[in-house]
Amino acid sequence: MTTLFIVDDQAMVRESLASLLDAQPGLDVVGQAGDGLAALAGISALTRPPDVVLMDIRMPVMDGLEATRRLLEGDGEKPKVIVLTTFHLDEYVYEALRAGASGFLLKDAPSAELVNAIDVVAAGDALLSPAVTKRLIASFVASAPVPRPSPSRFDVLTEREREVLRLIAKGRSNPEIAADLVLSAQTVKTYVGRILAKLSLRDRAQAIVLAYETGLVGPG
């Protein structure tokens, strides 16, 4: 059973999402909140963190960006966060990915896409389509000044692992990377796991952001 927590300042949106998702087999909505501060309090009151948090970005009291940062900082068991947005290119979405969110979804996405997104993120994958990944990350890394981690951080990676990371950053899926490098899908999955472990990253989304910010790959 995948447990969910919904955060949105519009009560109608929250309740609609809760009704929709609670009706799905294998999903259980364990809480709701109307702003980031209330979400942090609600989640901390649970026996264990939810598996996935659906987080709106623009909310009163505390926005979803700050709530995501606080929710994912420190040690211990953490939920996966899916950012809900009304725009494909939203600067707050990029910042949320830097804060550790596992991906984002448009608020008007079909219900089947929402359920699939939850399954993807709950399984430990990042919810970033290749096309949107390239537009979102490249656009904001190119236009906004951000702290640039040292490229020497990649010294722990083998040349093959760097090659895989470059392809991840370009939005390639594991099967596509396998085809590009003439490897098996399982081998690519192993490489991806090693990259995340060596760089202490939560998931693919953070790997993509890091690769762009360090200049391992460029916006072009």
PDB file of C-alpha atoms in Angstrom:
ATOM      1  CA  MET A   1       0.000   0.000   0.000  1.00  0.00           C
ATOM      2  CA  THR A   2       1.404   3.404  -1.024  1.00  0.00           C
ATOM      3  CA  THR A   3       0.549   6.138   1.485  1.00  0.00           C
ATOM      4  CA  LEU A   4      -0.054   9.706   0.282  1.00  0.00           C
ATOM      5  CA  PHE A   5      -0.213  13.196   1.787  1.00  0.00           C
ATOM      6  CA  ILE A   6      -1.810  16.015  -0.232  1.00  0.00           C
ATOM      7  CA  VAL A   7      -0.770  19.663   0.177  1.00  0.00           C
ATOM      8  CA  ASP A   8      -2.729  22.369  -1.653  1.00  0.00           C
ATOM      9  CA  ASP A   9      -4.242  25.649  -0.493  1.00  0.00           C
ATOM     10  CA  GLN A  10      -7.439  25.058  -2.480  1.00  0.00           C
ATOM     11  CA  ALA A  11      -9.736  22.837  -0.431  1.00  0.00           C
ATOM     12  CA  MET A  12     -11.675  21.704  -3.490  1.00  0.00           C
ATOM     13  CA  VAL A  13      -8.472  20.556  -5.212  1.00  0.00           C
ATOM     14  CA  ARG A  14      -7.310  18.696  -2.113  1.00  0.00           C
ATOM     15  CA  GLU A  15     -10.598  16.941  -1.569  1.00  0.00           C
ATOM     16  CA  SER A  16     -10.976  16.016  -5.232  1.00  0.00           C
ATOM     17  CA  LEU A  17      -7.488  14.532  -5.304  1.00  0.00           C
ATOM     18  CA  ALA A  18      -8.095  12.670  -2.051  1.00  0.00           C
ATOM     19  CA  SER A  19     -11.362  11.171  -3.306  1.00  0.00           C
ATOM     20  CA  LEU A  20      -9.795  10.170  -6.616  1.00  0.00           C
ATOM     21  CA  LEU A  21      -6.687   8.603  -5.119  1.00  0.00           C
ATOM     22  CA  ASP A  22      -8.368   6.872  -2.188  1.00  0.00           C
ATOM     23  CA  ALA A  23     -10.538   5.052  -4.719  1.00  0.00           C
ATOM     24  CA  GLN A  24      -7.467   3.578  -6.431  1.00  0.00           C
ATOM     25  CA  PRO A  25      -6.309   0.094  -5.425  1.00  0.00           C
ATOM     26  CA  GLY A  26      -3.049   0.205  -3.510  1.00  0.00           C
ATOM     27  CA  LEU A  27      -3.242   3.919  -2.612  1.00  0.00           C
ATOM     28  CA  ASP A  28      -4.135   5.377   0.799  1.00  0.00           C
ATOM     29  CA  VAL A  29      -4.416   9.122   1.505  1.00  0.00           C
ATOM     30  CA  VAL A  30      -3.251   9.507   5.116  1.00  0.00           C
ATOM     31  CA  GLY A  31      -3.445  13.296   5.402  1.00  0.00           C
ATOM     32  CA  GLN A  32      -4.074  16.693   3.843  1.00  0.00           C
ATOM     33  CA  ALA A  33      -2.900  20.252   4.488  1.00  0.00           C
ATOM     34  CA  GLY A  34      -3.624  23.695   3.081  1.00  0.00           C
ATOM     35  CA  ASP A  35      -0.108  25.144   3.358  1.00  0.00           C
ATOM     36  CA  GLY A  36       3.485  24.050   3.847  1.00  0.00           C
ATOM     37  CA  LEU A  37       3.655  24.713   7.576  1.00  0.00           C
ATOM     38  CA  ALA A  38       0.502  22.707   8.239  1.00  0.00           C
ATOM     39  CA  ALA A  39       1.888  19.926   6.034  1.00  0.00           C
ATOM     40  CA  LEU A  40       5.100  19.684   8.084  1.00  0.00           C
ATOM     41  CA  ALA A  41       3.067  19.488  11.286  1.00  0.00           C
ATOM     42  CA  GLY A  42       0.664  16.925   9.851  1.00  0.00           C
ATOM     43  CA  ILE A  43       3.401  14.699   8.473  1.00  0.00           C
ATOM     44  CA  SER A  44       5.455  14.830  11.684  1.00  0.00           C
ATOM     45  CA  ALA A  45       2.362  13.706  13.616  1.00  0.00           C
ATOM     46  CA  LEU A  46       2.074  10.502  11.588  1.00  0.00           C
ATOM     47  CA  THR A  47       3.513   7.220  12.874  1.00  0.00           C
ATOM     48  CA  ARG A  48       5.743   7.083   9.792  1.00  0.00           C
ATOM     49  CA  PRO A  49       6.230   9.463   6.860  1.00  0.00           C
ATOM     50  CA  PRO A  50       3.937   8.972   3.861  1.00  0.00           C
ATOM     51  CA  ASP A  51       5.494   7.324   0.830  1.00  0.00           C
ATOM     52  CA  VAL A  52       4.622  10.222  -1.478  1.00  0.00           C
ATOM     53  CA  VAL A  53       3.676  13.864  -0.878  1.00  0.00           C
ATOM     54  CA  LEU A  54       1.782  15.782  -3.578  1.00  0.00           C
ATOM     55  CA  MET A  55       3.007  19.339  -2.995  1.00  0.00           C
ATOM     56  CA  ASP A  56       1.528  22.514  -4.448  1.00  0.00           C
ATOM     57  CA  ILE A  57       4.116  25.277  -4.876  1.00  0.00           C
ATOM     58  CA  ARG A  58       2.279  28.575  -4.440  1.00  0.00           C
ATOM     59  CA  MET A  59       0.573  28.632  -1.043  1.00  0.00           C
ATOM     60  CA  PRO A  60       0.131  31.089   1.861  1.00  0.00           C
ATOM     61  CA  VAL A  61       1.952  30.855   5.219  1.00  0.00           C
ATOM     62  CA  MET A  62       4.699  28.599   3.807  1.00  0.00           C
ATOM     63  CA  ASP A  63       5.074  27.762   0.133  1.00  0.00           C
ATOM     64  CA  GLY A  64       5.750  24.316  -1.240  1.00  0.00           C
ATOM     65  CA  LEU A  65       9.385  25.097  -1.989  1.00  0.00           C
ATOM     66  CA  GLU A  66      10.308  25.832   1.622  1.00  0.00           C
ATOM     67  CA  ALA A  67       8.142  22.948   2.821  1.00  0.00           C
ATOM     68  CA  THR A  68       9.952  20.563   0.453  1.00  0.00           C
ATOM     69  CA  ARG A  69      13.353  21.764   1.703  1.00  0.00           C
ATOM     70  CA  ARG A  70      12.399  21.286   5.343  1.00  0.00           C
ATOM     71  CA  LEU A  71      10.673  17.981   4.733  1.00  0.00           C
ATOM     72  CA  LEU A  72      13.689  16.446   3.002  1.00  0.00           C
ATOM     73  CA  GLU A  73      16.519  17.884   5.093  1.00  0.00           C
ATOM     74  CA  GLY A  74      18.358  15.863   7.701  1.00  0.00           C
ATOM     75  CA  ASP A  75      18.583  12.128   8.187  1.00  0.00           C
ATOM     76  CA  GLY A  76      15.944   9.484   8.639  1.00  0.00           C
ATOM     77  CA  GLU A  77      13.137   8.139   6.513  1.00  0.00           C
ATOM     78  CA  LYS A  78      11.851  10.692   3.995  1.00  0.00           C
ATOM     79  CA  PRO A  79       8.868  10.732   1.650  1.00  0.00           C
ATOM     80  CA  LYS A  80       9.116  11.278  -2.083  1.00  0.00           C
ATOM     81  CA  VAL A  81       7.768  14.645  -3.211  1.00  0.00           C
ATOM     82  CA  ILE A  82       5.864  15.319  -6.431  1.00  0.00           C
ATOM     83  CA  VAL A  83       5.478  19.033  -7.130  1.00  0.00           C
ATOM     84  CA  LEU A  84       2.110  20.134  -8.513  1.00  0.00           C
ATOM     85  CA  THR A  85       2.229  23.098 -10.887  1.00  0.00           C
ATOM     86  CA  THR A  86       0.086  24.880 -13.455  1.00  0.00           C
ATOM     87  CA  PHE A  87       2.982  25.583 -15.816  1.00  0.00           C
ATOM     88  CA  HIS A  88       5.552  23.447 -17.652  1.00  0.00           C
ATOM     89  CA  LEU A  89       8.258  26.043 -17.040  1.00  0.00           C
ATOM     90  CA  ASP A  90       8.014  27.323 -13.511  1.00  0.00           C
ATOM     91  CA  GLU A  91      11.131  28.610 -11.754  1.00  0.00           C
ATOM     92  CA  TYR A  92       9.813  27.248  -8.478  1.00  0.00           C
ATOM     93  CA  VAL A  93       9.680  23.752  -9.928  1.00  0.00           C
ATOM     94  CA  TYR A  94      13.387  23.930 -10.738  1.00  0.00           C
ATOM     95  CA  GLU A  95      14.156  25.093  -7.194  1.00  0.00           C
ATOM     96  CA  ALA A  96      11.991  22.296  -5.805  1.00  0.00           C
ATOM     97  CA  LEU A  97      14.012  19.748  -7.781  1.00  0.00           C
ATOM     98  CA  ARG A  98      17.185  21.239  -6.319  1.00  0.00           C
ATOM     99  CA  ALA A  99      15.601  20.881  -2.877  1.00  0.00           C
ATOM    100  CA  GLY A 100      15.079  17.163  -3.463  1.00  0.00           C
ATOM    101  CA  ALA A 101      11.666  16.772  -5.087  1.00  0.00           C
ATOM    102  CA  SER A 102      11.454  13.669  -7.267  1.00  0.00           C
ATOM    103  CA  GLY A 103       9.601  15.352 -10.106  1.00  0.00           C
ATOM    104  CA  PHE A 104       6.628  17.433 -11.047  1.00  0.00           C
ATOM    105  CA  LEU A 105       3.217  17.092 -12.575  1.00  0.00           C
ATOM    106  CA  LEU A 106       0.779  19.546 -14.120  1.00  0.00           C
ATOM    107  CA  LYS A 107      -2.368  20.054 -12.059  1.00  0.00           C
ATOM    108  CA  ASP A 108      -4.565  19.387 -15.066  1.00  0.00           C
ATOM    109  CA  ALA A 109      -2.928  16.020 -15.831  1.00  0.00           C
ATOM    110  CA  PRO A 110      -5.396  13.150 -16.456  1.00  0.00           C
ATOM    111  CA  SER A 111      -6.133  10.949 -13.463  1.00  0.00           C
ATOM    112  CA  ALA A 112      -4.388   7.950 -15.049  1.00  0.00           C
ATOM    113  CA  GLU A 113      -1.229  10.034 -15.456  1.00  0.00           C
ATOM    114  CA  LEU A 114      -1.401  11.119 -11.813  1.00  0.00           C
ATOM    115  CA  VAL A 115      -1.740   7.550 -10.575  1.00  0.00           C
ATOM    116  CA  ASN A 116       1.120   6.428 -12.809  1.00  0.00           C
ATOM    117  CA  ALA A 117       3.257   9.305 -11.527  1.00  0.00           C
ATOM    118  CA  ILE A 118       2.723   8.193  -7.946  1.00  0.00           C
ATOM    119  CA  ASP A 119       3.670   4.614  -8.830  1.00  0.00           C
ATOM    120  CA  VAL A 120       6.822   5.790 -10.622  1.00  0.00           C
ATOM    121  CA  VAL A 121       8.006   7.983  -7.761  1.00  0.00           C
ATOM    122  CA  ALA A 122       7.063   5.477  -5.049  1.00  0.00           C
ATOM    123  CA  ALA A 123       9.238   2.917  -6.869  1.00  0.00           C
ATOM    124  CA  GLY A 124      12.214   5.264  -6.531  1.00  0.00           C
ATOM    125  CA  ASP A 125      12.338   6.761 -10.030  1.00  0.00           C
ATOM    126  CA  ALA A 126      12.242  10.430 -10.992  1.00  0.00           C
ATOM    127  CA  LEU A 127       9.186  11.821 -12.695  1.00  0.00           C
ATOM    128  CA  LEU A 128      10.813  13.832 -15.491  1.00  0.00           C
ATOM    129  CA  SER A 129      10.027  13.353 -19.153  1.00  0.00           C
ATOM    130  CA  PRO A 130      12.965  13.934 -21.529  1.00  0.00           C
ATOM    131  CA  ALA A 131      11.385  16.906 -23.306  1.00  0.00           C
ATOM    132  CA  VAL A 132      10.349  18.709 -20.141  1.00  0.00           C
ATOM    133  CA  THR A 133      13.626  17.870 -18.409  1.00  0.00           C
ATOM    134  CA  LYS A 134      15.678  19.534 -21.115  1.00  0.00           C
ATOM    135  CA  ARG A 135      13.472  22.642 -21.267  1.00  0.00           C
ATOM    136  CA  LEU A 136      13.143  23.073 -17.531  1.00  0.00           C
ATOM    137  CA  ILE A 137      16.664  22.417 -16.310  1.00  0.00           C
ATOM    138  CA  ALA A 138      18.533  23.973 -19.233  1.00  0.00           C
ATOM    139  CA  SER A 139      16.360  27.096 -19.183  1.00  0.00           C
ATOM    140  CA  PHE A 140      16.842  27.918 -15.543  1.00  0.00           C
ATOM    141  CA  VAL A 141      20.481  26.846 -15.220  1.00  0.00           C
ATOM    142  CA  ALA A 142      21.256  29.082 -18.200  1.00  0.00           C
ATOM    143  CA  SER A 143      19.291  32.105 -16.989  1.00  0.00           C
ATOM    144  CA  ALA A 144      19.562  32.078 -13.208  1.00  0.00           C
ATOM    145  CA  PRO A 145      22.750  32.273 -11.130  1.00  0.00           C
ATOM    146  CA  VAL A 146      23.039  29.194  -8.925  1.00  0.00           C
ATOM    147  CA  PRO A 147      25.812  27.819  -6.701  1.00  0.00           C
ATOM    148  CA  ARG A 148      28.080  25.720  -8.892  1.00  0.00           C
ATOM    149  CA  PRO A 149      29.425  22.619  -7.130  1.00  0.00           C
ATOM    150  CA  SER A 150      32.965  21.697  -8.065  1.00  0.00           C
ATOM    151  CA  PRO A 151      33.280  19.297 -11.037  1.00  0.00           C
ATOM    152  CA  SER A 152      35.867  17.437  -8.913  1.00  0.00           C
ATOM    153  CA  ARG A 153      32.881  15.871  -7.171  1.00  0.00           C
ATOM    154  CA  PHE A 154      32.705  13.549 -10.177  1.00  0.00           C
ATOM    155  CA  ASP A 155      36.220  12.199  -9.539  1.00  0.00           C
ATOM    156  CA  VAL A 156      34.630   9.268  -7.699  1.00  0.00           C
ATOM    157  CA  LEU A 157      32.941   8.170 -10.935  1.00  0.00           C
ATOM    158  CA  THR A 158      34.476   5.974 -13.591  1.00  0.00           C
ATOM    159  CA  GLU A 159      34.512   7.284 -17.160  1.00  0.00           C
ATOM    160  CA  ARG A 160      31.642   4.950 -18.046  1.00  0.00           C
ATOM    161  CA  GLU A 161      29.602   6.215 -15.075  1.00  0.00           C
ATOM    162  CA  ARG A 162      30.183   9.802 -16.225  1.00  0.00           C
ATOM    163  CA  GLU A 163      29.006   8.819 -19.674  1.00  0.00           C
ATOM    164  CA  VAL A 164      25.822   7.347 -18.206  1.00  0.00           C
ATOM    165  CA  LEU A 165      25.297  10.468 -16.070  1.00  0.00           C
ATOM    166  CA  ARG A 166      25.588  12.723 -19.139  1.00  0.00           C
ATOM    167  CA  LEU A 167      22.868  10.703 -20.856  1.00  0.00           C
ATOM    168  CA  ILE A 168      20.661  10.785 -17.745  1.00  0.00           C
ATOM    169  CA  ALA A 169      21.029  14.579 -17.733  1.00  0.00           C
ATOM    170  CA  LYS A 170      19.881  14.718 -21.330  1.00  0.00           C
ATOM    171  CA  GLY A 171      16.648  13.031 -20.287  1.00  0.00           C
ATOM    172  CA  ARG A 172      17.427   9.570 -21.639  1.00  0.00           C
ATOM    173  CA  SER A 173      15.623   6.595 -20.094  1.00  0.00           C
ATOM    174  CA  ASN A 174      17.444   3.433 -19.033  1.00  0.00           C
ATOM    175  CA  PRO A 175      16.421   1.512 -22.210  1.00  0.00           C
ATOM    176  CA  GLU A 176      17.580   4.439 -24.359  1.00  0.00           C
ATOM    177  CA  ILE A 177      20.910   4.624 -22.533  1.00  0.00           C
ATOM    178  CA  ALA A 178      21.303   0.864 -22.973  1.00  0.00           C
ATOM    179  CA  ALA A 179      20.761   1.227 -26.717  1.00  0.00           C
ATOM    180  CA  ASP A 180      23.128   4.208 -26.978  1.00  0.00           C
ATOM    181  CA  LEU A 181      25.955   2.452 -25.138  1.00  0.00           C
ATOM    182  CA  VAL A 182      25.189  -1.093 -26.329  1.00  0.00           C
ATOM    183  CA  LEU A 183      24.602  -2.359 -22.805  1.00  0.00           C
ATOM    184  CA  SER A 184      21.861  -4.388 -21.174  1.00  0.00           C
ATOM    185  CA  ALA A 185      19.103  -2.516 -19.349  1.00  0.00           C
ATOM    186  CA  GLN A 186      20.114  -4.258 -16.115  1.00  0.00           C
ATOM    187  CA  THR A 187      23.709  -3.056 -16.507  1.00  0.00           C
ATOM    188  CA  VAL A 188      22.491   0.510 -16.984  1.00  0.00           C
ATOM    189  CA  LYS A 189      20.289   0.201 -13.904  1.00  0.00           C
ATOM    190  CA  THR A 190      23.359  -0.923 -11.947  1.00  0.00           C
ATOM    191  CA  TYR A 191      25.355   2.056 -13.215  1.00  0.00           C
ATOM    192  CA  VAL A 192      22.570   4.459 -12.250  1.00  0.00           C
ATOM    193  CA  GLY A 193      22.440   3.007  -8.731  1.00  0.00           C
ATOM    194  CA  ARG A 194      26.205   3.354  -8.340  1.00  0.00           C
ATOM    195  CA  ILE A 195      26.145   6.962  -9.563  1.00  0.00           C
ATOM    196  CA  LEU A 196      23.445   7.945  -7.086  1.00  0.00           C
ATOM    197  CA  ALA A 197      25.233   6.175  -4.229  1.00  0.00           C
ATOM    198  CA  LYS A 198      28.679   7.642  -5.003  1.00  0.00           C
ATOM    199  CA  LEU A 199      27.331  11.183  -5.329  1.00  0.00           C
ATOM    200  CA  SER A 200      24.938  10.845  -2.343  1.00  0.00           C
ATOM    201  CA  LEU A 201      21.938  11.771  -4.474  1.00  0.00           C
ATOM    202  CA  ARG A 202      18.320  10.885  -3.767  1.00  0.00           C
ATOM    203  CA  ASP A 203      17.264  10.081  -7.312  1.00  0.00           C
ATOM    204  CA  ARG A 204      17.590  10.858 -11.031  1.00  0.00           C
ATOM    205  CA  ALA A 205      16.128  14.336 -10.625  1.00  0.00           C
ATOM    206  CA  GLN A 206      18.957  15.425  -8.338  1.00  0.00           C
ATOM    207  CA  ALA A 207      21.513  13.808 -10.651  1.00  0.00           C
ATOM    208  CA  ILE A 208      20.172  15.824 -13.579  1.00  0.00           C
ATOM    209  CA  VAL A 209      20.302  19.100 -11.672  1.00  0.00           C
ATOM    210  CA  LEU A 210      23.854  18.423 -10.456  1.00  0.00           C
ATOM    211  CA  ALA A 211      25.085  17.539 -13.942  1.00  0.00           C
ATOM    212  CA  TYR A 212      23.812  20.843 -15.353  1.00  0.00           C
ATOM    213  CA  GLU A 213      24.978  22.970 -12.430  1.00  0.00           C
ATOM    214  CA  THR A 214      28.526  21.661 -12.575  1.00  0.00           C
ATOM    215  CA  GLY A 215      28.746  22.030 -16.333  1.00  0.00           C
ATOM    216  CA  LEU A 216      29.086  18.292 -16.961  1.00  0.00           C
ATOM    217  CA  VAL A 217      26.431  18.914 -19.603  1.00  0.00           C
ATOM    218  CA  GLY A 218      25.344  22.237 -21.074  1.00  0.00           C
ATOM    219  CA  PRO A 219      21.992  23.762 -21.941  1.00  0.00           C
ATOM    220  CA  GLY A 220      22.609  23.106 -25.635  1.00  0.00           C
TER     221      GLY A 220
END
